[in-house]
Coordinates of C-alpha atoms in Angstrom, one line a residue:
X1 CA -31.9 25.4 -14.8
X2 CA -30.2 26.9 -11.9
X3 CA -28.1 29.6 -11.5
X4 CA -27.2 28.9 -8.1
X5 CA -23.5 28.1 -7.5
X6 CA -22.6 25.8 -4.5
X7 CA -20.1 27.5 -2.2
X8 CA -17.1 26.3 -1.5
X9 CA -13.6 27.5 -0.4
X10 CA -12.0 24.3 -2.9
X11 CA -14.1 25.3 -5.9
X12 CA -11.2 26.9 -7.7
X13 CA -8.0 24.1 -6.9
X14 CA -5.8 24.2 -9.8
X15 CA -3.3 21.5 -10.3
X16 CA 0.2 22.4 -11.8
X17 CA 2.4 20.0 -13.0
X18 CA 6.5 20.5 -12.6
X19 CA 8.9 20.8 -15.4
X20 CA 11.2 17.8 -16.2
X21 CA 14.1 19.0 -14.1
X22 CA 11.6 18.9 -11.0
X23 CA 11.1 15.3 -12.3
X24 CA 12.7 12.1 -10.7
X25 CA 13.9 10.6 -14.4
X26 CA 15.7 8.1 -15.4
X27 CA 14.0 5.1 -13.4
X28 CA 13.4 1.7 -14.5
X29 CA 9.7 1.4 -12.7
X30 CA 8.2 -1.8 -12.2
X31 CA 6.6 -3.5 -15.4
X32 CA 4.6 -5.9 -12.8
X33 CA 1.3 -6.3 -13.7
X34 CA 0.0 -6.6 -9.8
X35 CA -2.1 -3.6 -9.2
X36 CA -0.5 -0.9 -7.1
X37 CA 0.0 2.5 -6.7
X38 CA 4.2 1.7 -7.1
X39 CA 5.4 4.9 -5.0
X40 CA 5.0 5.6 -1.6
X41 CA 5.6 9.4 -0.2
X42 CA 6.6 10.5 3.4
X43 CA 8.2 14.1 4.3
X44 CA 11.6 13.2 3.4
X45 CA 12.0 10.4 0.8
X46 CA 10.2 9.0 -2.0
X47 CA 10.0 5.0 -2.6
X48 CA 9.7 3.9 -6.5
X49 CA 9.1 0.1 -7.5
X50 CA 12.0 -0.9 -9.6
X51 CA 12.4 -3.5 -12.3
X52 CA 14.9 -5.9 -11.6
X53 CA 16.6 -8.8 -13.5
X54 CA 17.1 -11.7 -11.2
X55 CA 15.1 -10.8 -7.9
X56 CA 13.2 -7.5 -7.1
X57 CA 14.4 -3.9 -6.3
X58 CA 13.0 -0.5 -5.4
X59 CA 14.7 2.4 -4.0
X60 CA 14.3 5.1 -2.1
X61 CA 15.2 9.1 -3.1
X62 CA 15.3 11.9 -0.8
X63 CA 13.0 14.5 -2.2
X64 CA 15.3 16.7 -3.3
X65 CA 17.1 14.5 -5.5
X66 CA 15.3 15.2 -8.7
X67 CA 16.6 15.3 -12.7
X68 CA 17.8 12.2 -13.8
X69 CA 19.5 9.7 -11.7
X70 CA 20.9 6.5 -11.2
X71 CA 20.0 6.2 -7.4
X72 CA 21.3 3.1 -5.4
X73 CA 18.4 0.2 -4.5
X74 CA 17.6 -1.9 -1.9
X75 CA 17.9 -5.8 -3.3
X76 CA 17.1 -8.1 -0.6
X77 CA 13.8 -9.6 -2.0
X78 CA 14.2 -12.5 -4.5
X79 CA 11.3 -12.1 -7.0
X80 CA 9.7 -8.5 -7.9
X81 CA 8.6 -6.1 -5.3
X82 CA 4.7 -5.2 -5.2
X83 CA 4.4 -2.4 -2.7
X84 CA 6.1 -0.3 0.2
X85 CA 5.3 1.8 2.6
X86 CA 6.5 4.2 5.2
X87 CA 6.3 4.4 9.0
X88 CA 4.9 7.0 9.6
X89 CA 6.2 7.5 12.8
X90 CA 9.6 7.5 12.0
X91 CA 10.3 8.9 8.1
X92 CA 13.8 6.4 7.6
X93 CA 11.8 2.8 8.1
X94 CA 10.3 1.3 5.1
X95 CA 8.4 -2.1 4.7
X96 CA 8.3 -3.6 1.5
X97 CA 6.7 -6.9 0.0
X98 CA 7.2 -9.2 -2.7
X99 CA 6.6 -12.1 -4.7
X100 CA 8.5 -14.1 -3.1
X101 CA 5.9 -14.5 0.0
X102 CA 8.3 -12.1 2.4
X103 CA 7.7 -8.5 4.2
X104 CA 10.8 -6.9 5.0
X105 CA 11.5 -4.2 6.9
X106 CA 14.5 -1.9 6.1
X107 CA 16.1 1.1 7.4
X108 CA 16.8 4.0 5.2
X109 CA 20.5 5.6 5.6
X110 CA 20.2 9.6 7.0
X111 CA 19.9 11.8 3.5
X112 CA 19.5 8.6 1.4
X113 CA 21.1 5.5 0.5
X114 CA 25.0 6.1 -1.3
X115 CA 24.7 2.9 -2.1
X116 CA 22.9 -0.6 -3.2
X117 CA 20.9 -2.2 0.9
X118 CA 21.2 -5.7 0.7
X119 CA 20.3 -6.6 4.5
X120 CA 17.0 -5.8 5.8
X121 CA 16.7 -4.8 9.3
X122 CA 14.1 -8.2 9.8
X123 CA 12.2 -10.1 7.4
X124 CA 8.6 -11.9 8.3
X125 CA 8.6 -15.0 7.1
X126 CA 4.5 -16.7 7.0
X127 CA 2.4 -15.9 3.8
X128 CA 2.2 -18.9 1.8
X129 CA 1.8 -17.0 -1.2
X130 CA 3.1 -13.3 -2.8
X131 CA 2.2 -10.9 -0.8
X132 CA 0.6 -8.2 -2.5
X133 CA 0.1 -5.2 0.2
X134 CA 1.8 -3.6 3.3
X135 CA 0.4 -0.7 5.0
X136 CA 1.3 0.6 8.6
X137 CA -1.0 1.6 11.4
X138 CA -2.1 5.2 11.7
X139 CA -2.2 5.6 15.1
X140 CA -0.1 3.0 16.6
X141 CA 3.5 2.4 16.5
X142 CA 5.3 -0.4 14.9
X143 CA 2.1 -2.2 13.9
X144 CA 2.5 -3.2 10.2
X145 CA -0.7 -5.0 8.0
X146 CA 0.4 -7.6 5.1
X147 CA -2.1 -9.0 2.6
X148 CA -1.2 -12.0 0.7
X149 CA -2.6 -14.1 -2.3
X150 CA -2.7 -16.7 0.6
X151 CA -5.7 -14.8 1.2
X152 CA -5.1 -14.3 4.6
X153 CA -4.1 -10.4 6.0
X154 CA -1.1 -10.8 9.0
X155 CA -1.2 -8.4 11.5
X156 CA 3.0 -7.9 13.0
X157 CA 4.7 -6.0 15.8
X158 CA 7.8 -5.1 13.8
X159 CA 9.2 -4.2 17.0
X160 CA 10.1 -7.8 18.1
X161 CA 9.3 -9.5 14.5
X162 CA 6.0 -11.2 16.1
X163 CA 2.7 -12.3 13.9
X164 CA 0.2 -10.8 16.6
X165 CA -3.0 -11.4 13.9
X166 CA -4.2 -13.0 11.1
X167 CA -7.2 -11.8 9.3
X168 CA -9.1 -14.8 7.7
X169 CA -12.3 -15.5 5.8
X170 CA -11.1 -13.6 2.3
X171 CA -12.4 -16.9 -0.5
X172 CA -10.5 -14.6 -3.4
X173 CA -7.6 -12.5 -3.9
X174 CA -7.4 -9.3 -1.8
X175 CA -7.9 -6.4 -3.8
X176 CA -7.9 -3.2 -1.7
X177 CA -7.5 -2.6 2.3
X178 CA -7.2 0.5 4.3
X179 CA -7.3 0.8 7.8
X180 CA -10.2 3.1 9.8
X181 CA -9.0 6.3 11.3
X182 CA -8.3 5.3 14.5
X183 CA -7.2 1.9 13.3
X184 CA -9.4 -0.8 15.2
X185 CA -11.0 -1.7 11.7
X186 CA -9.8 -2.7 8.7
X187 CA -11.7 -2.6 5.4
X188 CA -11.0 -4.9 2.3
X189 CA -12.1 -5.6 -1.2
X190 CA -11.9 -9.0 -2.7
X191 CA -11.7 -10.5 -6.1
X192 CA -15.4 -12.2 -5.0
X193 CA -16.9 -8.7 -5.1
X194 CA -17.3 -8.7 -1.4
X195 CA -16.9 -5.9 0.9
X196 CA -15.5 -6.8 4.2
X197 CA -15.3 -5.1 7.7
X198 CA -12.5 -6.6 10.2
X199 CA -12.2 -6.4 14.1
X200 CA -8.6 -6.5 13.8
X201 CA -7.9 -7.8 17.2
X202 CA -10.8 -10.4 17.5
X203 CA -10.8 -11.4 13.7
X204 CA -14.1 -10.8 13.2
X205 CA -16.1 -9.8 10.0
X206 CA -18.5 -7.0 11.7
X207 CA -20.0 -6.8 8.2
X208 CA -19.8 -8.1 5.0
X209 CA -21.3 -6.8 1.9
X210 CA -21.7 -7.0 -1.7
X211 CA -19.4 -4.5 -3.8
X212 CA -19.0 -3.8 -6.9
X213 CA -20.6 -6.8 -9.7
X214 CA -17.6 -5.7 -12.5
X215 CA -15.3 -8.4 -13.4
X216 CA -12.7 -5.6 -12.9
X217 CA -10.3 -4.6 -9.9
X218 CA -11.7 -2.7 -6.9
X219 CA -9.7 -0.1 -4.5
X220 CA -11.0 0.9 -1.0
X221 CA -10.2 4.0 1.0
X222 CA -11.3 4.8 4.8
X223 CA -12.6 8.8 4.9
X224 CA -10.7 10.0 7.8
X225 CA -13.1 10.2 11.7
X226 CA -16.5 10.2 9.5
X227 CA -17.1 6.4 9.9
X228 CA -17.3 6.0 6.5
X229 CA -15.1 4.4 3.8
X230 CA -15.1 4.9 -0.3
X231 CA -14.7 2.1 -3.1
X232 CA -13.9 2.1 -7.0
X233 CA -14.3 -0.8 -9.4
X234 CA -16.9 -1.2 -12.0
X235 CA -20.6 -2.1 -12.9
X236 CA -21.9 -5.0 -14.9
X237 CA -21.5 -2.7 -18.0
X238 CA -18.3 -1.9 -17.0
X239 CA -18.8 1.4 -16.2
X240 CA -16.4 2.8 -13.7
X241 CA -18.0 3.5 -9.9
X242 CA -17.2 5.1 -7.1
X243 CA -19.4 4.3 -3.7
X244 CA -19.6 5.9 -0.6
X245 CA -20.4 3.1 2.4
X246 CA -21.5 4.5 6.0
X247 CA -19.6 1.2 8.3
X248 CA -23.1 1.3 10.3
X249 CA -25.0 -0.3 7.7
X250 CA -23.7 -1.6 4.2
X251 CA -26.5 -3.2 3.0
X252 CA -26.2 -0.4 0.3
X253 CA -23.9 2.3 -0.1
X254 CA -25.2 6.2 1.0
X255 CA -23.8 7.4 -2.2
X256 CA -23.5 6.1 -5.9
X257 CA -22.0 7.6 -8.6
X258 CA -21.4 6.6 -12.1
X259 CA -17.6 8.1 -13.6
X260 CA -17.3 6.7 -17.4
X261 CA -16.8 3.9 -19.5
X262 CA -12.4 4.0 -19.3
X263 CA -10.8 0.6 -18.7
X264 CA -8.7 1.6 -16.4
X265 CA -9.0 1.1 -12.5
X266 CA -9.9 3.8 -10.4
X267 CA -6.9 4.9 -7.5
X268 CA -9.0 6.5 -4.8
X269 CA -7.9 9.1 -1.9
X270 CA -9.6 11.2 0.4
X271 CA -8.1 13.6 2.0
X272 CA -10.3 14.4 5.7
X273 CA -9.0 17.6 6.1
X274 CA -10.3 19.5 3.2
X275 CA -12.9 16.8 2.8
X276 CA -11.8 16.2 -1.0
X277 CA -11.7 13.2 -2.8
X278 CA -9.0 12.4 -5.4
X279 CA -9.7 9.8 -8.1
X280 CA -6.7 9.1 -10.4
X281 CA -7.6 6.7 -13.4
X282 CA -4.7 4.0 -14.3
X283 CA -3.9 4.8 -17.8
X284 CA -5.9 8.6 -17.5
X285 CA -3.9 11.7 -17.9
X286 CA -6.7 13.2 -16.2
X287 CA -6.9 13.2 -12.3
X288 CA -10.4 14.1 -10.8
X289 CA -11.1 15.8 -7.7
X290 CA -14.7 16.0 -6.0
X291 CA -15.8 17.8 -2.3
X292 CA -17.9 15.7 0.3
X293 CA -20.3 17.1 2.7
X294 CA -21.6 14.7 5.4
X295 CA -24.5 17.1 6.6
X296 CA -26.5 16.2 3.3
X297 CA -24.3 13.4 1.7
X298 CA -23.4 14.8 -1.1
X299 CA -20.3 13.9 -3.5
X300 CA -19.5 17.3 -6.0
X301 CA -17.7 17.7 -8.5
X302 CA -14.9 20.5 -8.4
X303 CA -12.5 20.0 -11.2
X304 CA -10.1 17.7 -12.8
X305 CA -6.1 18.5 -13.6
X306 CA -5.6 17.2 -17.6
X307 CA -2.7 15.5 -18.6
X308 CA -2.1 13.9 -22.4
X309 CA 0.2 11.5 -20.2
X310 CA -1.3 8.2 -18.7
X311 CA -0.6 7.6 -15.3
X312 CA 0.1 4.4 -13.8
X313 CA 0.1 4.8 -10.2
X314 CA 0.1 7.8 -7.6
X315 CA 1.4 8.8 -4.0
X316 CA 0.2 11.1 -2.1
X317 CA 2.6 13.1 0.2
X318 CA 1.2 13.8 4.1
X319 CA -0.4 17.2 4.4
X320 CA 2.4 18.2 7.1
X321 CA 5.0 18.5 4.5
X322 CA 3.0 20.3 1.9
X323 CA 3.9 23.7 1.0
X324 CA 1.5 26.3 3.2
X325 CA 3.2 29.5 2.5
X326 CA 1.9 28.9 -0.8
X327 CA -2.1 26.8 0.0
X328 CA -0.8 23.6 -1.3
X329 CA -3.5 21.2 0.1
X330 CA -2.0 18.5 -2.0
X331 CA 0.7 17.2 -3.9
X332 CA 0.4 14.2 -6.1
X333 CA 3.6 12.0 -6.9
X334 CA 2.4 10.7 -10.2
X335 CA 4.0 8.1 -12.0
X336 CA 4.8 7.8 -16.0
X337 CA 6.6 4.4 -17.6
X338 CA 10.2 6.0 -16.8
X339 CA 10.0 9.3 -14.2
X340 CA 8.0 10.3 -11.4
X341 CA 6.0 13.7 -11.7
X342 CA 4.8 16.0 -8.8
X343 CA 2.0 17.8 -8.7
X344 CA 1.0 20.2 -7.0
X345 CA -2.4 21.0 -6.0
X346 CA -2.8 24.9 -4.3
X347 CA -6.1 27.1 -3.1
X348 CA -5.9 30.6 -4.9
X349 CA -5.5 33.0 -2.2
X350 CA -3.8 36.5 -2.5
X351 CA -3.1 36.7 1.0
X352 CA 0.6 35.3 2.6
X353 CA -1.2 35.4 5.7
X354 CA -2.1 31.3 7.3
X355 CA -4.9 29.7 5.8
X356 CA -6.5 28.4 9.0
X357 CA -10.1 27.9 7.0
X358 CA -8.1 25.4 4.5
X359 CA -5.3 23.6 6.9
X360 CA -7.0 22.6 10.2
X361 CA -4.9 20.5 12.6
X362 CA -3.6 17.6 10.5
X363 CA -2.0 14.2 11.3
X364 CA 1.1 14.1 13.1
X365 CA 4.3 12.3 14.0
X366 CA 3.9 11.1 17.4
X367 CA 2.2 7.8 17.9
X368 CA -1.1 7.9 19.9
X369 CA 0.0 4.3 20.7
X370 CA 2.4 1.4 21.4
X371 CA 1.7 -1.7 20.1
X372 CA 1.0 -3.6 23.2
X373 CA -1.1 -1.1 24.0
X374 CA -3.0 -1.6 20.9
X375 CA -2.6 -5.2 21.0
X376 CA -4.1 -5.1 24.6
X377 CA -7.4 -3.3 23.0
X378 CA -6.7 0.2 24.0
X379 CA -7.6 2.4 20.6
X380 CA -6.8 6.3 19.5
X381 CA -6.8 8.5 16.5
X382 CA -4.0 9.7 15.4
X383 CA -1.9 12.7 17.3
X384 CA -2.7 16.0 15.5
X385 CA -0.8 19.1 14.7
X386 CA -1.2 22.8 13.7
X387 CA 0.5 23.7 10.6
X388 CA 0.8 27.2 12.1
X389 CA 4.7 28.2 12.2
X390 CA 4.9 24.9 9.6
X391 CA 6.0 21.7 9.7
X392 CA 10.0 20.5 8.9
X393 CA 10.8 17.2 9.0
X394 CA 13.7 15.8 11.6
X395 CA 16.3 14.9 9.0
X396 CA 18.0 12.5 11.9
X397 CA 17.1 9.2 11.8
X398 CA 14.8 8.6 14.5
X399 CA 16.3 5.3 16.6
X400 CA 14.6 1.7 15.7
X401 CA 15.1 -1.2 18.2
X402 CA 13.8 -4.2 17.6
X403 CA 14.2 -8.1 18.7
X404 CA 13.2 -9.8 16.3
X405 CA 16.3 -12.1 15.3
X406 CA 19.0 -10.7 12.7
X407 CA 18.4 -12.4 9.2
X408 CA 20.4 -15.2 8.5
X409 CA 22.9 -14.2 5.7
X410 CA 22.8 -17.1 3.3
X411 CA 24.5 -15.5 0.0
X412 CA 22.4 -14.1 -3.3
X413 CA 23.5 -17.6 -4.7
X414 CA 21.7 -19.7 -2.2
X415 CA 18.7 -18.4 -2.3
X416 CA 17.9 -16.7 -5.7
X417 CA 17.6 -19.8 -7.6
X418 CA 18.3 -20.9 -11.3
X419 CA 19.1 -17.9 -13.9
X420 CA 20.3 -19.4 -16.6
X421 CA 19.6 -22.3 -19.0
X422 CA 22.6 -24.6 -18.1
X423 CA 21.5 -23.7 -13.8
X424 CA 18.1 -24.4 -15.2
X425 CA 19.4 -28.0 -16.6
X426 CA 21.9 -28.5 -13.2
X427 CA 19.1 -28.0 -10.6
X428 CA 16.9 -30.4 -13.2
X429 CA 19.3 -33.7 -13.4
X430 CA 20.5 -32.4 -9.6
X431 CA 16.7 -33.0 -8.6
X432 CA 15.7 -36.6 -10.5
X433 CA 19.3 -37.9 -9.0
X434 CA 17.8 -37.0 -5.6
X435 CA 14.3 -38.6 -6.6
X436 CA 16.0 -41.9 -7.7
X437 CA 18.2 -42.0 -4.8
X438 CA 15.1 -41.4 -2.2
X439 CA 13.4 -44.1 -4.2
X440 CA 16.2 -46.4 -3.9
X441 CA 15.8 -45.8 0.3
X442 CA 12.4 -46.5 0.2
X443 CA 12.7 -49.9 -1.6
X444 CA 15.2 -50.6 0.3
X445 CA 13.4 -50.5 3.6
X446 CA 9.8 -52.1 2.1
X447 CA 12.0 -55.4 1.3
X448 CA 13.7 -55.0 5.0
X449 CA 10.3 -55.0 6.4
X450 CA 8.8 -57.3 4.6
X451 CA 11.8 -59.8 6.0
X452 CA 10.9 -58.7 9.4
X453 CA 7.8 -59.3 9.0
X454 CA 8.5 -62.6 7.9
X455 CA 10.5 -63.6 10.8
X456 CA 8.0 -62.6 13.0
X457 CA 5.4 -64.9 11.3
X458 CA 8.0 -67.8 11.2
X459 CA 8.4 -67.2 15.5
X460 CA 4.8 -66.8 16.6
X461 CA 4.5 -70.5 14.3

């Protein structure tokens, strides 16, 4: 056996959880079983999935709002919210999708909402089914990606409320989608265990492969500027897997690695500035972190943070806002059946001095893009910064424009539909007097046509 010891300066990242008061308690989270990670972090706010009788909620609290609250919601959407996400060019706009086959794009009031959003700044209206995903562009602004149940991924300029793509050729449910670093790909994972590489802005499949052979969920993650991408899901055993893909050639992945036998989906993210990878088991207390090097493609194992508590979905807050005074390289929102947890993940180091070997130049908040410029081919990583003389988030909203038509206000009542048992029994007897009546027309006109028709015969004799 060898005594050798691989070195590395993320060999010794501790995770520490935060005491109750640190907490965000006191939320109703999402009971939906649609797999998703239910928060969404950016420098300023986080955005939890609610429960919500009647429609679908989720809200959005400033950061430093922790203990327990009652914090106000935004309400627009008609049947459960499934995910969110922040622009992350501009920390108070938030998409959001639902059930009810809309994306909706909202704008979050300077320090937090006081109260319940009701209006959406625009809603895009074309899935034919729930939509299950939202995500934004990394390196172009106002580009937002929805994936539906439709199977079909729409590509929008939220600027003027325009579908600009749709991604087809998905034959089963999407299951995990991450844009490439510089965002001219986009990699999904399907319910047909197929692994899919998208041209966004031809709709092409560069490459299709086969993924993961378990019955099970899969997640998919793109590994910052290394050209490579990461997958979970499960073997035919069942086992839980974790594959490293090199987009040049997925015939097979460059790197295989066998986790355990937990039933659980694996929630994969890699961070590409400290080259770690973070895999957070649903229904695991434990979250598992592992170092890539690309020179000999290796995947190692560094440690794991244990929790008694099971998780059921994580967000990750941008490396900008982390704390570097103190080599934070990570903090983990993680999320329990009523309160959100951080965690923070930190480098021992004695010195206060900056950590330039563990926080290169990280992701920024200027676009590299516009979106006609990305719609007209150009392509660019993302903007990067140094975390230097640190990071602090503008706490004015940044202006949004767009012109994109302003929803059409048509009353809760109109368009939530039957609560109760006697709206139930209304909208029922309401419906089969309509039927009868448009069967009524249509008998009506066969016997009027028939008599023309019989006139005409009795003229041409």
């Amino acid at each position: 056996m060898s005594r050798f010891v691989r070195a590395s300066k993320y060999r010794h990242v501790f995770g520490t959880p935060n005491k109750k008061e640190q907490c965000y308690d006191n939320l109703k989270i999402s009971r939906s079983a649609w797999d998703t990670n239910l928060v969404k972090v950016n420098p300023l706010f986080i955005s939890v999935n609610l429960e919500a009788g009647g429609g679908g909620a989720f809200s959005v609290i400033p950061l430093g709002q922790t203990g327990r609250i009652d914090p106000p919601v935004f309400t627009g959407h008609t049947s459960a919210v499934l995910d969110t996400d922040f622009n992350p060019f501009n920390d108070h706009i938030v998409a959001s999708c639902a059930e009810d086959c809309r994306v909706m794009v909202w704008q979050v009031p300077e320090g937090g909402p006081k109260a319940n959003v009701e209006a959406p700044l625009l809603t895009l209206n074309g899935h034919g089914r729930k939509v299950g995903h939202v995500l934004f562009h990394p390196s172009a602004e106002n580009v937002l990606l929805s994936a539906s149940g439709d199977f079909t991924v729409k590509v929008w300029d939220i600027s003027t409320g325009a579908q600009r793509q749709e991604l087809t050729g998905h034959t089963e449910l999407i299951q995990g989608i991450s844009w490439s670093y510089d965002g001219a790909l986009v990699i999904t994972t399907c319910k047909d265990k197929k692994i899919r590489l998208f041209d966004v802005r031809s709709n092409t499949v560069v490459q299709e492969a086969a993924g993961h052979v378990g019955v099970k969920g899969t997640r998919a993650d793109w590994m910052g500027p290394l050209n490579k991408f990461v997958t979970t899901g499960f073997s035919r055993t069942s086992e839980r897997q974790v594959f490293i893909w090199d987009i040049k050639n997925l015939s097979e992945p460059i790197k295989q690695e066998n986790i355990d036998t937990g039933s659980g989906l694996i929630i994969p993210k890699f961070d590409e500035d400290t080259s770690m990878l973070y895999l957070a088991g649903k229904g695991d207390g434990n979250i598992r972190y592992y170092e890539w090097t690309d020179d000999d493609k290796g995947l190692f194992s560094l440690s794991e943070y244990k929790s008694s508590d099971p998780l059921r979905g994580i967000g990750f807050l941008p490396k900008r806002a982390c704390a570097i005074n103190e080599c934070e390289v990570a903090r983990i929102y993680k999320v329990h059946p009523t309160f959100v947890e951080p965690i923070s993940f930190k480098v021992p180091r004695k010195s206060d001095a900056f950590q330039a070997d563990i926080f290169p130049d990280t992701i920024g908040q200027e676009p590299a893009l516009t979106a006609d410029q990305y719609f007209a081919g150009k392509t660019a990583p993302p903007k990067l910064i140094s975390l230097e003389n640190g990071f602090v988030a503008a706490a004015t909203a940044k202006e949004f424009v767009t012109s994109a038509p302003a929803p059409v206000d048509v009353g809760v009542a109109a368009v939530r539909g039957p609560q109760t048992e006697k709206e139930y029994q209304d909208a029922y007897h309401a419906l089969r007097k309509e039927n009868e009546d448009l069967k009524n027309q249509v008998s009506q006109r066969d016997a009027k046509i028939r008599q023309l028709e019989a006139q005409l015969e009795s003229l041409k004799a």
